[in-house]
Short mmCIF file of C-alpha atoms and ligand atoms in Angstrom, two decimals:
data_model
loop_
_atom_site.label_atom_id
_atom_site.label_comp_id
_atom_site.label_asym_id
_atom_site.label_seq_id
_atom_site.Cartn_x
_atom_site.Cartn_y
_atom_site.Cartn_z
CA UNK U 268 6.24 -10.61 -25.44
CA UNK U 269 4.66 -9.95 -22.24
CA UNK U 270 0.72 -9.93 -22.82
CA UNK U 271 -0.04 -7.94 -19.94
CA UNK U 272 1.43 -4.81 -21.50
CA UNK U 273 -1.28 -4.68 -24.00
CA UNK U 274 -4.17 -4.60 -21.30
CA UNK U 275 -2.53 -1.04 -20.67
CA UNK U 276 -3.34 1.83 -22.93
CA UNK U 277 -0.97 4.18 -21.07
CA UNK U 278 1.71 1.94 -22.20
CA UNK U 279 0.80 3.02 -25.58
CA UNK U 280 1.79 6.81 -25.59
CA UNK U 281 4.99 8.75 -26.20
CA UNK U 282 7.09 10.87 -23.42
CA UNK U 283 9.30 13.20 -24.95
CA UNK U 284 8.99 11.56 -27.96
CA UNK U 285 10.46 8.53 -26.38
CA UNK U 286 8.02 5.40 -25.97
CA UNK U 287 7.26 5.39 -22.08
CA UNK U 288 8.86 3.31 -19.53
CA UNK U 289 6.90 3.29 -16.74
CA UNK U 290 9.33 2.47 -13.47
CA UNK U 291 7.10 4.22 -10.70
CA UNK U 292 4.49 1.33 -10.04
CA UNK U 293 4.93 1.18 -6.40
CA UNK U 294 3.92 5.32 -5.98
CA UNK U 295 0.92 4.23 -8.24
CA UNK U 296 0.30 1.93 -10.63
CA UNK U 297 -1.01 2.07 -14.47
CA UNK U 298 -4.89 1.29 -14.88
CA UNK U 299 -5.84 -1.48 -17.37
CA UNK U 300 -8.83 -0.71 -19.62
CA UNK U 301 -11.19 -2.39 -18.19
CA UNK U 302 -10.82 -0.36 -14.89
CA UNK U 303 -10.90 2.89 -17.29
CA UNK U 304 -14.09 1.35 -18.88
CA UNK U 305 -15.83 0.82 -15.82
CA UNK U 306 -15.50 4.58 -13.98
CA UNK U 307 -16.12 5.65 -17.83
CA UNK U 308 -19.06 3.60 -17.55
CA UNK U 309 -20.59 4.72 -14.11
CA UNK U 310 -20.20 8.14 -14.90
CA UNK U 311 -21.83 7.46 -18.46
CA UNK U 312 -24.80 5.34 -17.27
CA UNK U 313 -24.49 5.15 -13.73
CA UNK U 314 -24.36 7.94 -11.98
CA UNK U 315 -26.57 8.21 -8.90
CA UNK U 316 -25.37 7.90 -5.02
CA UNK U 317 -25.35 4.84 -3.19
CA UNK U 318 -27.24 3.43 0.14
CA UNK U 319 -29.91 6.07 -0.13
CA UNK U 320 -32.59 6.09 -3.14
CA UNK U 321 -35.05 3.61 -4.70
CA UNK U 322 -34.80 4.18 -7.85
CA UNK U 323 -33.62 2.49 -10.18
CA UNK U 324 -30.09 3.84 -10.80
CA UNK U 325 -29.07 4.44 -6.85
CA UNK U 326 -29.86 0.87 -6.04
CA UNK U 327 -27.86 -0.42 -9.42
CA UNK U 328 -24.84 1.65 -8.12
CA UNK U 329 -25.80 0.46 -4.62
CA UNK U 330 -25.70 -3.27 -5.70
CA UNK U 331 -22.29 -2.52 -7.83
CA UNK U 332 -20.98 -0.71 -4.73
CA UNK U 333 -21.46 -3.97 -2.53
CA UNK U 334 -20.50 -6.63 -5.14
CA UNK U 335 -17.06 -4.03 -4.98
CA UNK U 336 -17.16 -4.86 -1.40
CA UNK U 337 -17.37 -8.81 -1.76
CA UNK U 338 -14.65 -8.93 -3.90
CA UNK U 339 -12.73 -6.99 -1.79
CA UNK U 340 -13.49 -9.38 0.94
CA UNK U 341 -12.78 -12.44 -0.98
CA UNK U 342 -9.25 -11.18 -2.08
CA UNK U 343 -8.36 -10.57 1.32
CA UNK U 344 -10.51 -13.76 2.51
CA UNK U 345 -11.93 -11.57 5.41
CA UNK U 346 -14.59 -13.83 7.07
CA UNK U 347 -17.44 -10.99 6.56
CA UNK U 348 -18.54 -8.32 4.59
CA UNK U 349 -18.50 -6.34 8.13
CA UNK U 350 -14.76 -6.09 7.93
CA UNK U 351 -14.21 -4.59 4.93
CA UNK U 352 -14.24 -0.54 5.18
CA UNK U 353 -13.98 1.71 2.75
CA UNK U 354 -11.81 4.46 2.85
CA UNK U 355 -9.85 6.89 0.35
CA UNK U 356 -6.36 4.99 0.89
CA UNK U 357 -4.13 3.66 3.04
CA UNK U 358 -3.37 6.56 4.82
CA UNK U 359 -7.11 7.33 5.40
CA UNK U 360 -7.31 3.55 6.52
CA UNK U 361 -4.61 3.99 9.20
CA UNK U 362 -5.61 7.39 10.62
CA UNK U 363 -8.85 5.46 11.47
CA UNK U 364 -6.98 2.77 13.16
CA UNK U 365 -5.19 5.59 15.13
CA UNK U 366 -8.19 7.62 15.68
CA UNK U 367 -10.65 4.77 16.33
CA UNK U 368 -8.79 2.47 18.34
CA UNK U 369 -5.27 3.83 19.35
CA UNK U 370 -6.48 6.94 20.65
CA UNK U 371 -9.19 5.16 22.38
CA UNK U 372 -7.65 1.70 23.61
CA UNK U 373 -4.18 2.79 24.27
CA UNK U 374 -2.97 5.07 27.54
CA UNK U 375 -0.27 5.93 28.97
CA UNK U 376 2.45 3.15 29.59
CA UNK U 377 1.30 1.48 26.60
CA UNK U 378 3.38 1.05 24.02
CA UNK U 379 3.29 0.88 20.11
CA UNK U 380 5.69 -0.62 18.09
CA UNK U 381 6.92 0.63 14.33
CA UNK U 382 9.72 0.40 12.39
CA UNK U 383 11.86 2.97 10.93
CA UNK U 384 11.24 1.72 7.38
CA UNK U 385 7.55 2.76 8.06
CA UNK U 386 5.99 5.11 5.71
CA UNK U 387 4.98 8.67 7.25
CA UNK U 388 1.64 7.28 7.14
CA UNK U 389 1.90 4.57 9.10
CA UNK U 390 4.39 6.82 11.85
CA UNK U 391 2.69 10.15 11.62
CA UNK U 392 -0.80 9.13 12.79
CA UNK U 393 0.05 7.17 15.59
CA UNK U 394 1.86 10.53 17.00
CA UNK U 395 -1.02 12.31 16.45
CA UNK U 396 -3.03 9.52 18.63
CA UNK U 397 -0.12 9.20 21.10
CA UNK U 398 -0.45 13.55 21.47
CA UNK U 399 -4.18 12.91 22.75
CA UNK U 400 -3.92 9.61 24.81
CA UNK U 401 -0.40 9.43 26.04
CA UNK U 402 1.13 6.43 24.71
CA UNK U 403 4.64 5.72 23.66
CA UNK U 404 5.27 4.92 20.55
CA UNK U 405 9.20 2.62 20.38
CA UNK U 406 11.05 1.64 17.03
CA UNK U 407 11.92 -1.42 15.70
CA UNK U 408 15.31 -0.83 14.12
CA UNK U 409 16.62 -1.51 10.83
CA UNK U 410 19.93 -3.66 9.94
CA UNK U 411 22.27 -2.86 7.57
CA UNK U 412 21.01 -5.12 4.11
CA UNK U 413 17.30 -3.48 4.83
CA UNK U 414 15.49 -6.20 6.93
CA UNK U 415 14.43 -5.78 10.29
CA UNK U 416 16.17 -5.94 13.38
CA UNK U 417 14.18 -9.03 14.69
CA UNK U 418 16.01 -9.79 18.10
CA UNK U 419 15.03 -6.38 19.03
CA UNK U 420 12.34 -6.69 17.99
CA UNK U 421 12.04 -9.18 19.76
CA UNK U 422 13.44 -8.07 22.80
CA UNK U 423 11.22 -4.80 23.05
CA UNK U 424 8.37 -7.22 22.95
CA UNK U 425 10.06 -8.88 26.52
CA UNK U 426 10.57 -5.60 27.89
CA UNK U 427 8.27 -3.00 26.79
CA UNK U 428 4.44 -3.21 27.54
CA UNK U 429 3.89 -3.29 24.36
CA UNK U 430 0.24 -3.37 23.53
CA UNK U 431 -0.33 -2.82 19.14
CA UNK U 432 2.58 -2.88 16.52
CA UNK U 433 1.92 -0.94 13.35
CA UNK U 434 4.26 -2.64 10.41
CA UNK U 435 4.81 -2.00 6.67
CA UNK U 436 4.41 -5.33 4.84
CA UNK U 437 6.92 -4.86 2.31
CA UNK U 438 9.27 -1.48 1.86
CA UNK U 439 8.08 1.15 -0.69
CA UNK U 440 11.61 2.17 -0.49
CA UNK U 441 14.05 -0.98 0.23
CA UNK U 442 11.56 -3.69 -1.04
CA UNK U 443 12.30 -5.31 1.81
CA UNK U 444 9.48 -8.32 2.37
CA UNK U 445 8.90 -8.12 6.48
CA UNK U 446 8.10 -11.55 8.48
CA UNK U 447 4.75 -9.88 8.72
CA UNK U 448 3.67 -13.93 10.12
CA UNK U 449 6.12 -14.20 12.79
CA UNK U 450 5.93 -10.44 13.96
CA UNK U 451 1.44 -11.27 14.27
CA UNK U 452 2.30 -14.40 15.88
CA UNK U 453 4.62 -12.73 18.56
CA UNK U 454 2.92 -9.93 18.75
CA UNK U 455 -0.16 -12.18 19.78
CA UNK U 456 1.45 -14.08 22.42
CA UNK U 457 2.47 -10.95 23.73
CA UNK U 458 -1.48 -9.18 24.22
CA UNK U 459 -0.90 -7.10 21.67
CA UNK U 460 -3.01 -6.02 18.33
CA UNK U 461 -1.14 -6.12 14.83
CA UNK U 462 -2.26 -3.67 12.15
CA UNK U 463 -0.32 -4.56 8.34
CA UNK U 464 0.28 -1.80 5.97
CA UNK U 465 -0.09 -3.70 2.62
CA UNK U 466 0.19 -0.56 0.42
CA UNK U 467 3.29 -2.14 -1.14
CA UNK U 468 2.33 -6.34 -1.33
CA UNK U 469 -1.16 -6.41 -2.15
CA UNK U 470 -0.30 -6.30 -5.74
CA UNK U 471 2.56 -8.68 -5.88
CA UNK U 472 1.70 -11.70 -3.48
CA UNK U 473 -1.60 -13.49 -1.80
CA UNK U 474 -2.51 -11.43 1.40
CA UNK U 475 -4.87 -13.54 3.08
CA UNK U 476 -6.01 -11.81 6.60
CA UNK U 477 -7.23 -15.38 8.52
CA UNK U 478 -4.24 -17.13 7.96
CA UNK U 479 -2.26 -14.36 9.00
CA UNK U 480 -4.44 -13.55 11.79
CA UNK U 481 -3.80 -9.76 11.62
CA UNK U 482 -6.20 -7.63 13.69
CA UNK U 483 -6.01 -4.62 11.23
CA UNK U 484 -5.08 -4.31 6.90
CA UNK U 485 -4.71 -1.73 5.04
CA UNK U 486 -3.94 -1.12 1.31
CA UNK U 487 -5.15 1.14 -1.71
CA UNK U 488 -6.83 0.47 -4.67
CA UNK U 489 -4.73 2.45 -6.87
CA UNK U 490 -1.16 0.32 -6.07
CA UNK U 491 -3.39 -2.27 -7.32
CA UNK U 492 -4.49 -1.22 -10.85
CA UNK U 493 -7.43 0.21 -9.72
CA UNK U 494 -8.90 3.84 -9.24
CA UNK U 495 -7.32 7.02 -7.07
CA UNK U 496 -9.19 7.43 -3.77
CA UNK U 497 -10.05 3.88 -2.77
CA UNK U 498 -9.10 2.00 0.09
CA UNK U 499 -9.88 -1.20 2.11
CA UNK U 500 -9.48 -1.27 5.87
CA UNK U 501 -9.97 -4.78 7.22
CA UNK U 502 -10.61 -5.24 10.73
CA UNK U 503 -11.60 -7.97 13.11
CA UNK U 504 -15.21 -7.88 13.76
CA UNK U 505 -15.00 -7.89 17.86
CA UNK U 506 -12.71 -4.81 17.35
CA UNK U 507 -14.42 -2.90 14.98
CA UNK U 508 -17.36 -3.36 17.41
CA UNK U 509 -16.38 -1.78 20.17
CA UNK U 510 -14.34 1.36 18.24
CA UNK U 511 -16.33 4.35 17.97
CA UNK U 512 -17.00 6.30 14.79
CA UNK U 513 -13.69 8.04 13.50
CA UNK U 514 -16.04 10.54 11.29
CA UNK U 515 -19.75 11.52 12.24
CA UNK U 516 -22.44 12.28 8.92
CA UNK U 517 -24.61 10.48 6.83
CA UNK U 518 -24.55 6.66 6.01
CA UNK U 519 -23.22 6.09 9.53
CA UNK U 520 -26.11 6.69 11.70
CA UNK U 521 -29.52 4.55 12.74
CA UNK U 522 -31.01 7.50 14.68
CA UNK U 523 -30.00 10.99 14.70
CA UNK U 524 -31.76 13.89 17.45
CA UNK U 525 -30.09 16.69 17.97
CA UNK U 526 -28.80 15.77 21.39
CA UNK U 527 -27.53 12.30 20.82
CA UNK U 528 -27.23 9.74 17.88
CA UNK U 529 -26.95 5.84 17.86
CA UNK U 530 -24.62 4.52 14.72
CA UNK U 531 -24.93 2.43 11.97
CA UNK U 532 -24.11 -1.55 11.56
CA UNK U 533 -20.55 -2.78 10.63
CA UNK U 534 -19.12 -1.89 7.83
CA UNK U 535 -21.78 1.45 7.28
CA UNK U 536 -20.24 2.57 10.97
CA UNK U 537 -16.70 3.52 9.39
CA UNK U 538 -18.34 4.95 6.20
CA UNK U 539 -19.40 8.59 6.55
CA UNK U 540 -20.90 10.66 4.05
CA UNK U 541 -21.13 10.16 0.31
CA UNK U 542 -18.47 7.80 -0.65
CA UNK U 543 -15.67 7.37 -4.27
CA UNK U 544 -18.67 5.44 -5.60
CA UNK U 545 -17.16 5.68 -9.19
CA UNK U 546 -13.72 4.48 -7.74
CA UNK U 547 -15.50 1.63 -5.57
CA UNK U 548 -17.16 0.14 -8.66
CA UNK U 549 -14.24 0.38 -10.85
CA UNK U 550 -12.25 -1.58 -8.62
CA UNK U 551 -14.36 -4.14 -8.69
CA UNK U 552 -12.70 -4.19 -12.12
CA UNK U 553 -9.19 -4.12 -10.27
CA UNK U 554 -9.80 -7.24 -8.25
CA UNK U 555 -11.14 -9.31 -11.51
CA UNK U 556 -8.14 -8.41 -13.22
CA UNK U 557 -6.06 -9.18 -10.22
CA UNK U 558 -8.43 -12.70 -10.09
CA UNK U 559 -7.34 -13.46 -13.41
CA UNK U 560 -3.67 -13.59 -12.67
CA UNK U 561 -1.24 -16.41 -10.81
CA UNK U 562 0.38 -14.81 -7.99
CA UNK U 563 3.38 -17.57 -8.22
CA UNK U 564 3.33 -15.91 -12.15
CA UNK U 565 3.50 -12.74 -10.85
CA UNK U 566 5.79 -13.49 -8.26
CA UNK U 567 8.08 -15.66 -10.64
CA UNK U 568 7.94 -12.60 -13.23
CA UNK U 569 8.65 -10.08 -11.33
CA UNK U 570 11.62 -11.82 -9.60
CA UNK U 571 12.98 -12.57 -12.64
CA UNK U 572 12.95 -8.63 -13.45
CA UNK U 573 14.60 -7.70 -9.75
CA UNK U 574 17.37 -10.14 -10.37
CA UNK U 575 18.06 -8.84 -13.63
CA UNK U 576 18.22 -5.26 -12.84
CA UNK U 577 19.98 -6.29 -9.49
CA UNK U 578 22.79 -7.53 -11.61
CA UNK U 579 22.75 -5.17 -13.98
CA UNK U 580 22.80 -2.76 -11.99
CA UNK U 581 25.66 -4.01 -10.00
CA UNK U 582 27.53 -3.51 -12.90
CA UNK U 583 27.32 0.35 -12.91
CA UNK U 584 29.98 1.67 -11.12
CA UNK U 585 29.31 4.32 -8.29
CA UNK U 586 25.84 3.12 -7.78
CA UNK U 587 24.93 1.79 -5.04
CA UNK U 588 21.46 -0.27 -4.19
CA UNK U 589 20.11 0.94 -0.94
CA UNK U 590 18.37 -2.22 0.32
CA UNK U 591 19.57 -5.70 -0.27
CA UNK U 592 17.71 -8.00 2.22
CA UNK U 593 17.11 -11.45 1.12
CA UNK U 594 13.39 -11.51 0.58
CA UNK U 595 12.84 -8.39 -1.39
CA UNK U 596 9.90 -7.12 -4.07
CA UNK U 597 10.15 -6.13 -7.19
CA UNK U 598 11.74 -2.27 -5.55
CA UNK U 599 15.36 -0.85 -6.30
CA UNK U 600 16.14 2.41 -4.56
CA UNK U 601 19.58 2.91 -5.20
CA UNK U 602 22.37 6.32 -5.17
CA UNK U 603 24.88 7.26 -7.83
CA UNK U 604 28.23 8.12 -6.78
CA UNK U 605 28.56 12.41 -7.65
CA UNK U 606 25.04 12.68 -8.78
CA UNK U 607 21.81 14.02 -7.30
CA UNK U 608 18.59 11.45 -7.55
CA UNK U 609 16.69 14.63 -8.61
CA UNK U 610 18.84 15.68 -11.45
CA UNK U 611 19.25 11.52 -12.32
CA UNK U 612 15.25 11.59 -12.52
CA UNK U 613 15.01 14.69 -14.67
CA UNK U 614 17.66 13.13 -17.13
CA UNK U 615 15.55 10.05 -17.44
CA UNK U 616 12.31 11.30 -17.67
CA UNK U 617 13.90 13.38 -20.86
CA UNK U 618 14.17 10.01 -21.70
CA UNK U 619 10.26 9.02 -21.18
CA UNK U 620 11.63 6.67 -18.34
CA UNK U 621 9.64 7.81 -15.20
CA UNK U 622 11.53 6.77 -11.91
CA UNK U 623 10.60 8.36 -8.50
CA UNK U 624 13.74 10.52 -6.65
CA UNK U 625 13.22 11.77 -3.14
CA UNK U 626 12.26 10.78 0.15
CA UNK U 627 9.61 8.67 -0.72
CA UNK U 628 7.88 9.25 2.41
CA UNK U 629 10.27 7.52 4.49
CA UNK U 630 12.82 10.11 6.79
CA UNK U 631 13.50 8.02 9.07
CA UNK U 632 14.36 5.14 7.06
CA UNK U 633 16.94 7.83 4.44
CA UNK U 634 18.06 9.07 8.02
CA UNK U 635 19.23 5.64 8.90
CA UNK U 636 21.21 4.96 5.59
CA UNK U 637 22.89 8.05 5.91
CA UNK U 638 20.94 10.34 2.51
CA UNK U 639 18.28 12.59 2.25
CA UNK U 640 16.87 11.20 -1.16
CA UNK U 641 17.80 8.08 -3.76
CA UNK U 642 16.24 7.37 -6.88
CA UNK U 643 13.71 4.18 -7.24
CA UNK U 644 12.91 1.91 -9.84
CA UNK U 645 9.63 -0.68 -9.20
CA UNK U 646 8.40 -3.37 -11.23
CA UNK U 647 5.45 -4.64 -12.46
CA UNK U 648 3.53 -6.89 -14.53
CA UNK U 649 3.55 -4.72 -17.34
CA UNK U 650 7.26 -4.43 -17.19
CA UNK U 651 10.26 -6.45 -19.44
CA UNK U 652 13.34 -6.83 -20.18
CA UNK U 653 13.64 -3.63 -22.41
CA UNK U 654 12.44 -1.40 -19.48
CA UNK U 655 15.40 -2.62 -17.06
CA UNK U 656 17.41 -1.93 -20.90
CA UNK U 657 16.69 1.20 -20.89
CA UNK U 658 17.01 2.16 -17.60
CA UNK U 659 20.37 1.07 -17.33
CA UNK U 660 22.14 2.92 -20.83
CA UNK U 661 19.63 6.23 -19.33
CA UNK U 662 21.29 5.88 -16.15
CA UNK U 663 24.78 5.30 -17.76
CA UNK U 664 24.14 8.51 -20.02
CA UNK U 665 23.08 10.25 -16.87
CA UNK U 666 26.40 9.37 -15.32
CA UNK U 667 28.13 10.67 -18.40
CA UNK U 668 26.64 14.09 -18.80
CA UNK U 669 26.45 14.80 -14.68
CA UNK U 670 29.76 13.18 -13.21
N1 LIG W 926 2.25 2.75 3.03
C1 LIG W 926 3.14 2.41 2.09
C2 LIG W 926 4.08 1.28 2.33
C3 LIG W 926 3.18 3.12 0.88
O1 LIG W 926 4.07 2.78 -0.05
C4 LIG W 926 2.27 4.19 0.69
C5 LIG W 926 2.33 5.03 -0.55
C6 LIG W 926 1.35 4.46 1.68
C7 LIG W 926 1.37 3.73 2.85
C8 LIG W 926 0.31 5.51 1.51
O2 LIG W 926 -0.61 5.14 0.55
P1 LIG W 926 -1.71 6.17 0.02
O3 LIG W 926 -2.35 5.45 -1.11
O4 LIG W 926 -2.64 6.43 1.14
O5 LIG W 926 -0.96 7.40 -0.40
N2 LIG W 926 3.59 5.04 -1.17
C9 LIG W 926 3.98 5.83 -2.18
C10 LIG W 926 5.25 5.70 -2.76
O6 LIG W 926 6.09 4.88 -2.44
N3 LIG W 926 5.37 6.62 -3.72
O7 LIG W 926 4.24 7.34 -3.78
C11 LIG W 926 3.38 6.86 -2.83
#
């Protein structure tokens, strides 16, 4: 019996009459009760904005909002408070980045490197910053099993003027675990800045942003059992110093007229307007729960899953697992032969299994293997045995009723 399960009360509840099996963690995952209790609670007792009254219940939610923000710093080990921003995701967390500093730093001739396993929100940004400054943004291609293409990688960093790579972490759609070290480390030597897009590993393995000496970090709160519309940008202090603003309002500013204004301190700079103050003390919540676990445990758990529904699934025939690199997470996108991922995730979730079908916000990378759409299965803590059961006799039903 896995105990984590019963820290999650969605876990509890009938789909379709079926018990759920819950196979969609990496497109968000399931909240444990305390994180429930704790936006329950601010809302209950709590409610009052942050950074700007003196009574008692702003500066409570003030103080809760900052103790958010040191344990937000001390899961990433950033050195200071000053690097951690908060944003509403990821993808709000990037399109700062792109804003901020690519749009600002980077002109034409420059260069910045992604990959095509990027999610659009770590490709569609930096287009929008390369329409306004006139960069070029190149590709670092994917091989065949899912990992990257590392000697041209390598290679573009030799002859390119390449001056900030952008790189997913780990696939939400192959699993694929990048070389995230190696890529910061040659991307270093080369001049240029490194931004991470830890959407994906944040939840399954120790991100710590000194040792990996990454200039930029993004991830979301809500891959990580916490609330919807939370996000932590880190970036290095000397860089976050000399970006401007990305958005202009309150809580940024020291002095406003109305012909000129001079901005905030670091992190208050990056943080316009009235923040997700329920969702930033909540996840305080999220990183004690995350505190309380192993990430070998994790790590050795959730393996332990992969490998079992890798085999498994290798057993099914006409299906076909679309990413197979050798350091992979707990992610298994996968096509059956004669059968549409859509109609394969409606048949399921008649089963109470939810899987995600589509795109998964990655054309580029479903251009590359040839499809338009495959259907994904992620794992979790909260996952077992059972769930990778069921998944397999509701796929093999699937295959009966569609092929
Ligand atoms: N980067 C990666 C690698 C992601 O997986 C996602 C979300 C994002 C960025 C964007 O995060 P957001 O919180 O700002 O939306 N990925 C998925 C997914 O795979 N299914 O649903 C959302």
């Amino acid at each position: 019996m896995n105990n984590w399960r019963t820290l999650f009360p969605c876990l509890k509840q009938k789909v379709h009459d079926r018990d759920l099996v819950y196979l969609d963690s990496a497109a968000t995952t399931l909240k444990p009760q305390s994180v429930i209790d704790a936006v329950t609670k601010h809302y209950t007792f709590g409610t009052a904005n942050v950074h700007r009254g003196i009574h008692f219940l702003s500066s409570d939610a003030t103080r809760q909002f900052e103790e958010t923000r040191e344990s937000a710093r001390s899961f990433i080990n950033a050195k200071t408070h000053k690097e951690v921003i908060f944003t509403k995701g990821t993808t709000d967390g990037l399109n700062l980045i792109a804003n901020s500093y690519a749009a600002e730093f980077l002109k034409q001739g420059d260069v910045l490197l992604i990959s095509t396993m990027e999610h659009h929100s770590n490709i569609v940004p930096w287009q929008l910053a390369a329409q306004k400054a006139g960069f070029t943004i190149k590709e670092i291609p994917v091989l065949d099993d899912g990992s990257l293409d590392m000697n041209t990688f390598k290679k573009l960093l030799d002859s390119e003027n390449v001056k900030m790579i952008s790189i997913v972490h780990v696939s939400n759609t192959l699993g694929t675990i990048n070389p995230i070290e190696e890529i910061i480390k040659l991307g270093h030597q080369k001049g240029a800045v490194v931004c991470i897009d830890a959407a994906q590993s944040v939840a399954h393995a120790k991100v710590d942003v000194q040792k990996l000496d990454c200039d930029f970090l993004c991830f979301s709160l809500h891959k990580l059992f916490g609330p919807t519309g939370v996000g932590i940008m880190f970036g290095k202090q000397e860089l976050l110093e000399k970006m401007p603003p990305y958005q202009g309002g309150g809580a940024m500013i020291k002095e406003v007229t109305i012909e000129k204004t001079t901005y905030n301190e670091l992190p208050e700079k990056f943080e316009a307007g009235t923040p997700n103050i329920a969702g930033v003390i909540a996840s305080k919540a999220a990183f004690d729960f995350m505190g309380s676990l192993n990430f070998q445990a994790i790590h050795d758990y959730e393996e332990n899953l992969l490998n079992l529904a890798t085999e498994k699934f290798s057993q099914i025939e006409g299906l076909r697992i679309i990413g197979t690199a050798k350091k992979k997470c707990s992610v298994i996108s996968f096509e059956l032969k004669d059968v549409h991922p859509h109609d394969l995730g409606m048949l399921l979730d008649q089963q109470g299994i939810a899987i995600r079908t589509g795109h998964h916000c990655t054309q580029p990378l479903m251009k590359r293997f040839g499809v338009t759409a495959t259907a994904r299965a992620s794992f979790t803590i909260y996952n077992n045995e059972s769930d990778i059961d069921s998944l397999v006799n509701g796929i093999n039903k699937a295959k009966e009723l569609l092929s």
